[in-house]
Amino acid sequence: MQKKISFSILSLKWRSSNSPRLMGKWALSLWVISLLLLCSGCVDRFLVVRTEPVGAKVFVDGIDVGISPVRIPFNFYGTRDLLVRMEEDEKRGERSLAPQRRIVKLTPPWYQRFPLDFVSEILWPGTLEVIHEEVFVLEPQDLDALSERFRSTAKEFGITSPLDDPGDSD
């Protein structure tokens, strides 16, 4: 009795006189495993931050990630601390815009929850894209009111400015 194994891309043939039923199970399981390996899925997750006006610096969890509009890839869902800040541009004569901070909760879509995430991460034959978008509208800040607030807070704690110190007279 001679056993011969021949491989091809689409099928596995094992010619033997004693076990045609065993060969069918082997071929089927090998075909299913190779199909699962070839159809491995992928999920790309992005946090997109847009601002009005564009060009503000964006910080995620205290890390500078770029200038808006920005597309930030992430791996894990959860809570993120977003800070958007645009400095004044003296050359254009613009006043600074008030920075905005927002705590954002990134929640997974229904197909990314257990146990369905196994299908979307492993078995789905393509790439899924999950996009969370945050939009910030920046408004000019009142620098005079901000300066006055700093002065009043300093007075509460007994801190005086060197320019306001009465003991410094020449």
PDB file of C-alpha atoms in Angstrom:
ATOM      1  CA  MET A   1       0.000   0.000   0.000  1.00  0.00           C
ATOM      2  CA  GLN A   2       1.437   3.323  -1.074  1.00  0.00           C
ATOM      3  CA  LYS A   3       0.255   6.673   0.278  1.00  0.00           C
ATOM      4  CA  LYS A   4       0.634   9.697  -1.890  1.00  0.00           C
ATOM      5  CA  ILE A   5       0.078  13.266  -0.749  1.00  0.00           C
ATOM      6  CA  SER A   6      -0.319  15.969  -3.355  1.00  0.00           C
ATOM      7  CA  PHE A   7      -0.945  19.643  -2.572  1.00  0.00           C
ATOM      8  CA  SER A   8      -2.640  22.244  -4.673  1.00  0.00           C
ATOM      9  CA  ILE A   9      -3.965  25.710  -3.950  1.00  0.00           C
ATOM     10  CA  LEU A  10      -7.632  24.745  -3.836  1.00  0.00           C
ATOM     11  CA  SER A  11      -7.637  21.217  -2.499  1.00  0.00           C
ATOM     12  CA  LEU A  12      -5.669  18.670  -0.547  1.00  0.00           C
ATOM     13  CA  LYS A  13      -5.714  15.122  -1.850  1.00  0.00           C
ATOM     14  CA  TRP A  14      -4.554  12.106   0.086  1.00  0.00           C
ATOM     15  CA  ARG A  15      -4.853   8.959  -1.862  1.00  0.00           C
ATOM     16  CA  SER A  16      -5.139   5.907   0.270  1.00  0.00           C
ATOM     17  CA  SER A  17      -7.224   2.801  -0.061  1.00  0.00           C
ATOM     18  CA  ASN A  18      -8.241   2.571   3.621  1.00  0.00           C
ATOM     19  CA  SER A  19      -9.441   6.038   4.762  1.00  0.00           C
ATOM     20  CA  PRO A  20     -11.406   8.226   2.341  1.00  0.00           C
ATOM     21  CA  ARG A  21     -13.623   9.501   5.177  1.00  0.00           C
ATOM     22  CA  LEU A  22     -10.622  10.632   7.289  1.00  0.00           C
ATOM     23  CA  MET A  23      -9.170  12.471   4.311  1.00  0.00           C
ATOM     24  CA  GLY A  24     -12.386  14.438   3.791  1.00  0.00           C
ATOM     25  CA  LYS A  25     -12.323  15.735   7.374  1.00  0.00           C
ATOM     26  CA  TRP A  26      -8.629  16.634   7.110  1.00  0.00           C
ATOM     27  CA  ALA A  27      -9.117  18.514   3.867  1.00  0.00           C
ATOM     28  CA  LEU A  28     -12.146  20.374   5.182  1.00  0.00           C
ATOM     29  CA  SER A  29     -10.444  21.462   8.401  1.00  0.00           C
ATOM     30  CA  LEU A  30      -7.291  22.572   6.569  1.00  0.00           C
ATOM     31  CA  TRP A  31      -9.392  24.501   4.055  1.00  0.00           C
ATOM     32  CA  VAL A  32     -11.367  26.243   6.856  1.00  0.00           C
ATOM     33  CA  ILE A  33      -8.180  27.189   8.735  1.00  0.00           C
ATOM     34  CA  SER A  34      -6.562  28.628   5.610  1.00  0.00           C
ATOM     35  CA  LEU A  35      -9.754  30.545   4.814  1.00  0.00           C
ATOM     36  CA  LEU A  36      -9.792  32.052   8.321  1.00  0.00           C
ATOM     37  CA  LEU A  37      -6.159  33.105   7.970  1.00  0.00           C
ATOM     38  CA  LEU A  38      -6.772  34.725   4.599  1.00  0.00           C
ATOM     39  CA  CYS A  39      -9.913  36.559   5.728  1.00  0.00           C
ATOM     40  CA  SER A  40      -8.459  38.185   8.808  1.00  0.00           C
ATOM     41  CA  GLY A  41     -10.306  41.401   9.525  1.00  0.00           C
ATOM     42  CA  CYS A  42      -9.053  44.784  10.549  1.00  0.00           C
ATOM     43  CA  VAL A  43     -10.597  47.752  12.338  1.00  0.00           C
ATOM     44  CA  ASP A  44      -9.095  51.234  11.990  1.00  0.00           C
ATOM     45  CA  ARG A  45     -10.165  53.681  14.708  1.00  0.00           C
ATOM     46  CA  PHE A  46      -9.746  57.449  14.363  1.00  0.00           C
ATOM     47  CA  LEU A  47     -10.498  60.504  16.469  1.00  0.00           C
ATOM     48  CA  VAL A  48     -11.019  63.501  14.156  1.00  0.00           C
ATOM     49  CA  VAL A  49     -10.748  66.977  15.713  1.00  0.00           C
ATOM     50  CA  ARG A  50     -11.934  69.990  13.708  1.00  0.00           C
ATOM     51  CA  THR A  51     -11.897  73.612  14.816  1.00  0.00           C
ATOM     52  CA  GLU A  52     -13.452  76.812  13.608  1.00  0.00           C
ATOM     53  CA  PRO A  53     -11.221  78.606  12.658  1.00  0.00           C
ATOM     54  CA  VAL A  54      -8.791  75.945  11.455  1.00  0.00           C
ATOM     55  CA  GLY A  55      -5.165  75.962  12.538  1.00  0.00           C
ATOM     56  CA  ALA A  56      -5.486  75.470  16.303  1.00  0.00           C
ATOM     57  CA  LYS A  57      -3.069  73.236  18.216  1.00  0.00           C
ATOM     58  CA  VAL A  58      -4.689  70.031  19.433  1.00  0.00           C
ATOM     59  CA  PHE A  59      -3.577  68.148  22.555  1.00  0.00           C
ATOM     60  CA  VAL A  60      -4.881  64.684  23.467  1.00  0.00           C
ATOM     61  CA  ASP A  61      -4.178  63.604  27.047  1.00  0.00           C
ATOM     62  CA  GLY A  62      -1.564  66.374  27.289  1.00  0.00           C
ATOM     63  CA  ILE A  63       0.323  65.333  24.138  1.00  0.00           C
ATOM     64  CA  ASP A  64       0.564  67.657  21.133  1.00  0.00           C
ATOM     65  CA  VAL A  65      -0.919  65.732  18.190  1.00  0.00           C
ATOM     66  CA  GLY A  66      -0.892  68.455  15.549  1.00  0.00           C
ATOM     67  CA  ILE A  67      -2.761  71.343  13.982  1.00  0.00           C
ATOM     68  CA  SER A  68      -6.492  71.109  13.283  1.00  0.00           C
ATOM     69  CA  PRO A  69      -8.079  69.509  11.381  1.00  0.00           C
ATOM     70  CA  VAL A  70      -6.278  66.419  12.653  1.00  0.00           C
ATOM     71  CA  ARG A  71      -7.011  62.686  12.364  1.00  0.00           C
ATOM     72  CA  ILE A  72      -5.604  60.695  15.294  1.00  0.00           C
ATOM     73  CA  PRO A  73      -5.504  56.882  15.224  1.00  0.00           C
ATOM     74  CA  PHE A  74      -6.250  55.078  18.493  1.00  0.00           C
ATOM     75  CA  ASN A  75      -6.400  51.471  19.667  1.00  0.00           C
ATOM     76  CA  PHE A  76      -8.514  51.565  22.815  1.00  0.00           C
ATOM     77  CA  TYR A  77     -11.875  53.087  23.638  1.00  0.00           C
ATOM     78  CA  GLY A  78     -12.288  55.124  26.807  1.00  0.00           C
ATOM     79  CA  THR A  79     -12.034  58.691  28.059  1.00  0.00           C
ATOM     80  CA  ARG A  80      -9.729  61.245  26.431  1.00  0.00           C
ATOM     81  CA  ASP A  81      -8.833  64.773  27.540  1.00  0.00           C
ATOM     82  CA  LEU A  82      -8.900  67.144  24.540  1.00  0.00           C
ATOM     83  CA  LEU A  83      -7.406  70.637  24.669  1.00  0.00           C
ATOM     84  CA  VAL A  84      -7.606  72.998  21.704  1.00  0.00           C
ATOM     85  CA  ARG A  85      -5.606  76.210  21.782  1.00  0.00           C
ATOM     86  CA  MET A  86      -4.899  78.945  19.237  1.00  0.00           C
ATOM     87  CA  GLU A  87      -2.381  81.664  20.072  1.00  0.00           C
ATOM     88  CA  GLU A  88      -2.748  85.238  18.947  1.00  0.00           C
ATOM     89  CA  ASP A  89      -1.100  86.231  15.701  1.00  0.00           C
ATOM     90  CA  GLU A  90       0.326  89.720  16.145  1.00  0.00           C
ATOM     91  CA  LYS A  91       1.328  89.970  12.499  1.00  0.00           C
ATOM     92  CA  ARG A  92      -2.300  89.701  11.422  1.00  0.00           C
ATOM     93  CA  GLY A  93      -3.533  91.843  14.309  1.00  0.00           C
ATOM     94  CA  GLU A  94      -5.740  89.101  15.736  1.00  0.00           C
ATOM     95  CA  ARG A  95      -6.387  88.630  19.424  1.00  0.00           C
ATOM     96  CA  SER A  96      -5.986  85.229  20.980  1.00  0.00           C
ATOM     97  CA  LEU A  97      -8.878  82.817  21.077  1.00  0.00           C
ATOM     98  CA  ALA A  98     -10.027  81.227  24.318  1.00  0.00           C
ATOM     99  CA  PRO A  99      -8.657  77.689  24.712  1.00  0.00           C
ATOM    100  CA  GLN A 100     -11.214  74.931  25.135  1.00  0.00           C
ATOM    101  CA  ARG A 101     -10.873  71.702  27.086  1.00  0.00           C
ATOM    102  CA  ARG A 102     -13.311  68.845  26.733  1.00  0.00           C
ATOM    103  CA  ILE A 103     -13.413  65.379  28.263  1.00  0.00           C
ATOM    104  CA  VAL A 104     -14.540  62.996  25.509  1.00  0.00           C
ATOM    105  CA  LYS A 105     -15.773  59.448  26.028  1.00  0.00           C
ATOM    106  CA  LEU A 106     -15.005  57.252  23.028  1.00  0.00           C
ATOM    107  CA  THR A 107     -17.574  54.457  22.991  1.00  0.00           C
ATOM    108  CA  PRO A 108     -17.377  51.428  20.721  1.00  0.00           C
ATOM    109  CA  PRO A 109     -20.083  50.803  18.106  1.00  0.00           C
ATOM    110  CA  TRP A 110     -22.294  47.723  18.496  1.00  0.00           C
ATOM    111  CA  TYR A 111     -20.077  45.531  16.302  1.00  0.00           C
ATOM    112  CA  GLN A 112     -17.040  46.302  18.480  1.00  0.00           C
ATOM    113  CA  ARG A 113     -18.603  44.932  21.687  1.00  0.00           C
ATOM    114  CA  PHE A 114     -17.989  41.452  23.049  1.00  0.00           C
ATOM    115  CA  PRO A 115     -18.632  38.834  21.559  1.00  0.00           C
ATOM    116  CA  LEU A 116     -19.324  40.463  18.172  1.00  0.00           C
ATOM    117  CA  ASP A 117     -15.887  42.113  18.172  1.00  0.00           C
ATOM    118  CA  PHE A 118     -14.379  38.725  17.305  1.00  0.00           C
ATOM    119  CA  VAL A 119     -16.194  38.792  13.970  1.00  0.00           C
ATOM    120  CA  SER A 120     -15.232  42.388  13.119  1.00  0.00           C
ATOM    121  CA  GLU A 121     -11.614  42.051  14.299  1.00  0.00           C
ATOM    122  CA  ILE A 122     -10.783  38.581  13.005  1.00  0.00           C
ATOM    123  CA  LEU A 123     -13.307  37.131  10.572  1.00  0.00           C
ATOM    124  CA  TRP A 124     -14.575  40.132   8.594  1.00  0.00           C
ATOM    125  CA  PRO A 125     -12.867  39.992   5.180  1.00  0.00           C
ATOM    126  CA  GLY A 126     -12.177  43.710   4.903  1.00  0.00           C
ATOM    127  CA  THR A 127     -11.231  46.795   6.852  1.00  0.00           C
ATOM    128  CA  LEU A 128     -13.789  48.556   9.026  1.00  0.00           C
ATOM    129  CA  GLU A 129     -13.283  52.230   9.868  1.00  0.00           C
ATOM    130  CA  VAL A 130     -14.590  53.755  13.103  1.00  0.00           C
ATOM    131  CA  ILE A 131     -14.497  57.575  13.223  1.00  0.00           C
ATOM    132  CA  HIS A 132     -15.278  59.715  16.273  1.00  0.00           C
ATOM    133  CA  GLU A 133     -15.492  63.415  15.398  1.00  0.00           C
ATOM    134  CA  GLU A 134     -15.252  66.412  17.742  1.00  0.00           C
ATOM    135  CA  VAL A 135     -15.834  69.993  16.567  1.00  0.00           C
ATOM    136  CA  PHE A 136     -14.644  73.032  18.543  1.00  0.00           C
ATOM    137  CA  VAL A 137     -15.754  76.606  17.821  1.00  0.00           C
ATOM    138  CA  LEU A 138     -13.137  78.961  19.246  1.00  0.00           C
ATOM    139  CA  GLU A 139     -14.215  82.420  20.365  1.00  0.00           C
ATOM    140  CA  PRO A 140     -12.035  85.457  21.141  1.00  0.00           C
ATOM    141  CA  GLN A 141     -11.174  85.784  24.786  1.00  0.00           C
ATOM    142  CA  ASP A 142     -11.471  89.069  26.650  1.00  0.00           C
ATOM    143  CA  LEU A 143      -7.848  89.699  27.645  1.00  0.00           C
ATOM    144  CA  ASP A 144      -8.749  92.730  29.792  1.00  0.00           C
ATOM    145  CA  ALA A 145     -11.168  90.650  31.891  1.00  0.00           C
ATOM    146  CA  LEU A 146      -8.592  87.859  32.134  1.00  0.00           C
ATOM    147  CA  SER A 147      -5.936  90.328  33.321  1.00  0.00           C
ATOM    148  CA  GLU A 148      -8.323  91.776  35.909  1.00  0.00           C
ATOM    149  CA  ARG A 149      -9.168  88.295  37.156  1.00  0.00           C
ATOM    150  CA  PHE A 150      -5.452  87.544  37.631  1.00  0.00           C
ATOM    151  CA  ARG A 151      -4.966  90.790  39.566  1.00  0.00           C
ATOM    152  CA  SER A 152      -7.935  90.134  41.872  1.00  0.00           C
ATOM    153  CA  THR A 153      -6.753  86.569  42.556  1.00  0.00           C
ATOM    154  CA  ALA A 154      -3.262  87.872  43.357  1.00  0.00           C
ATOM    155  CA  LYS A 155      -4.725  90.436  45.784  1.00  0.00           C
ATOM    156  CA  GLU A 156      -6.679  87.689  47.562  1.00  0.00           C
ATOM    157  CA  PHE A 157      -3.420  85.875  48.263  1.00  0.00           C
ATOM    158  CA  GLY A 158      -1.520  89.075  49.171  1.00  0.00           C
ATOM    159  CA  ILE A 159       0.698  89.080  46.101  1.00  0.00           C
ATOM    160  CA  THR A 160       1.581  92.477  44.669  1.00  0.00           C
ATOM    161  CA  SER A 161       3.104  93.357  41.370  1.00  0.00           C
ATOM    162  CA  PRO A 162       6.593  94.942  41.434  1.00  0.00           C
ATOM    163  CA  LEU A 163       5.083  97.913  39.592  1.00  0.00           C
ATOM    164  CA  ASP A 164       2.368  98.333  42.233  1.00  0.00           C
ATOM    165  CA  ASP A 165       4.705  97.966  45.264  1.00  0.00           C
ATOM    166  CA  PRO A 166       4.474 101.177  47.363  1.00  0.00           C
ATOM    167  CA  GLY A 167       7.879 100.531  49.006  1.00  0.00           C
ATOM    168  CA  ASP A 168       9.655 100.938  45.679  1.00  0.00           C
ATOM    169  CA  SER A 169       9.808 104.728  45.390  1.00  0.00           C
ATOM    170  CA  ASP A 170      12.892 106.529  44.109  1.00  0.00           C
TER     171      ASP A 170
END
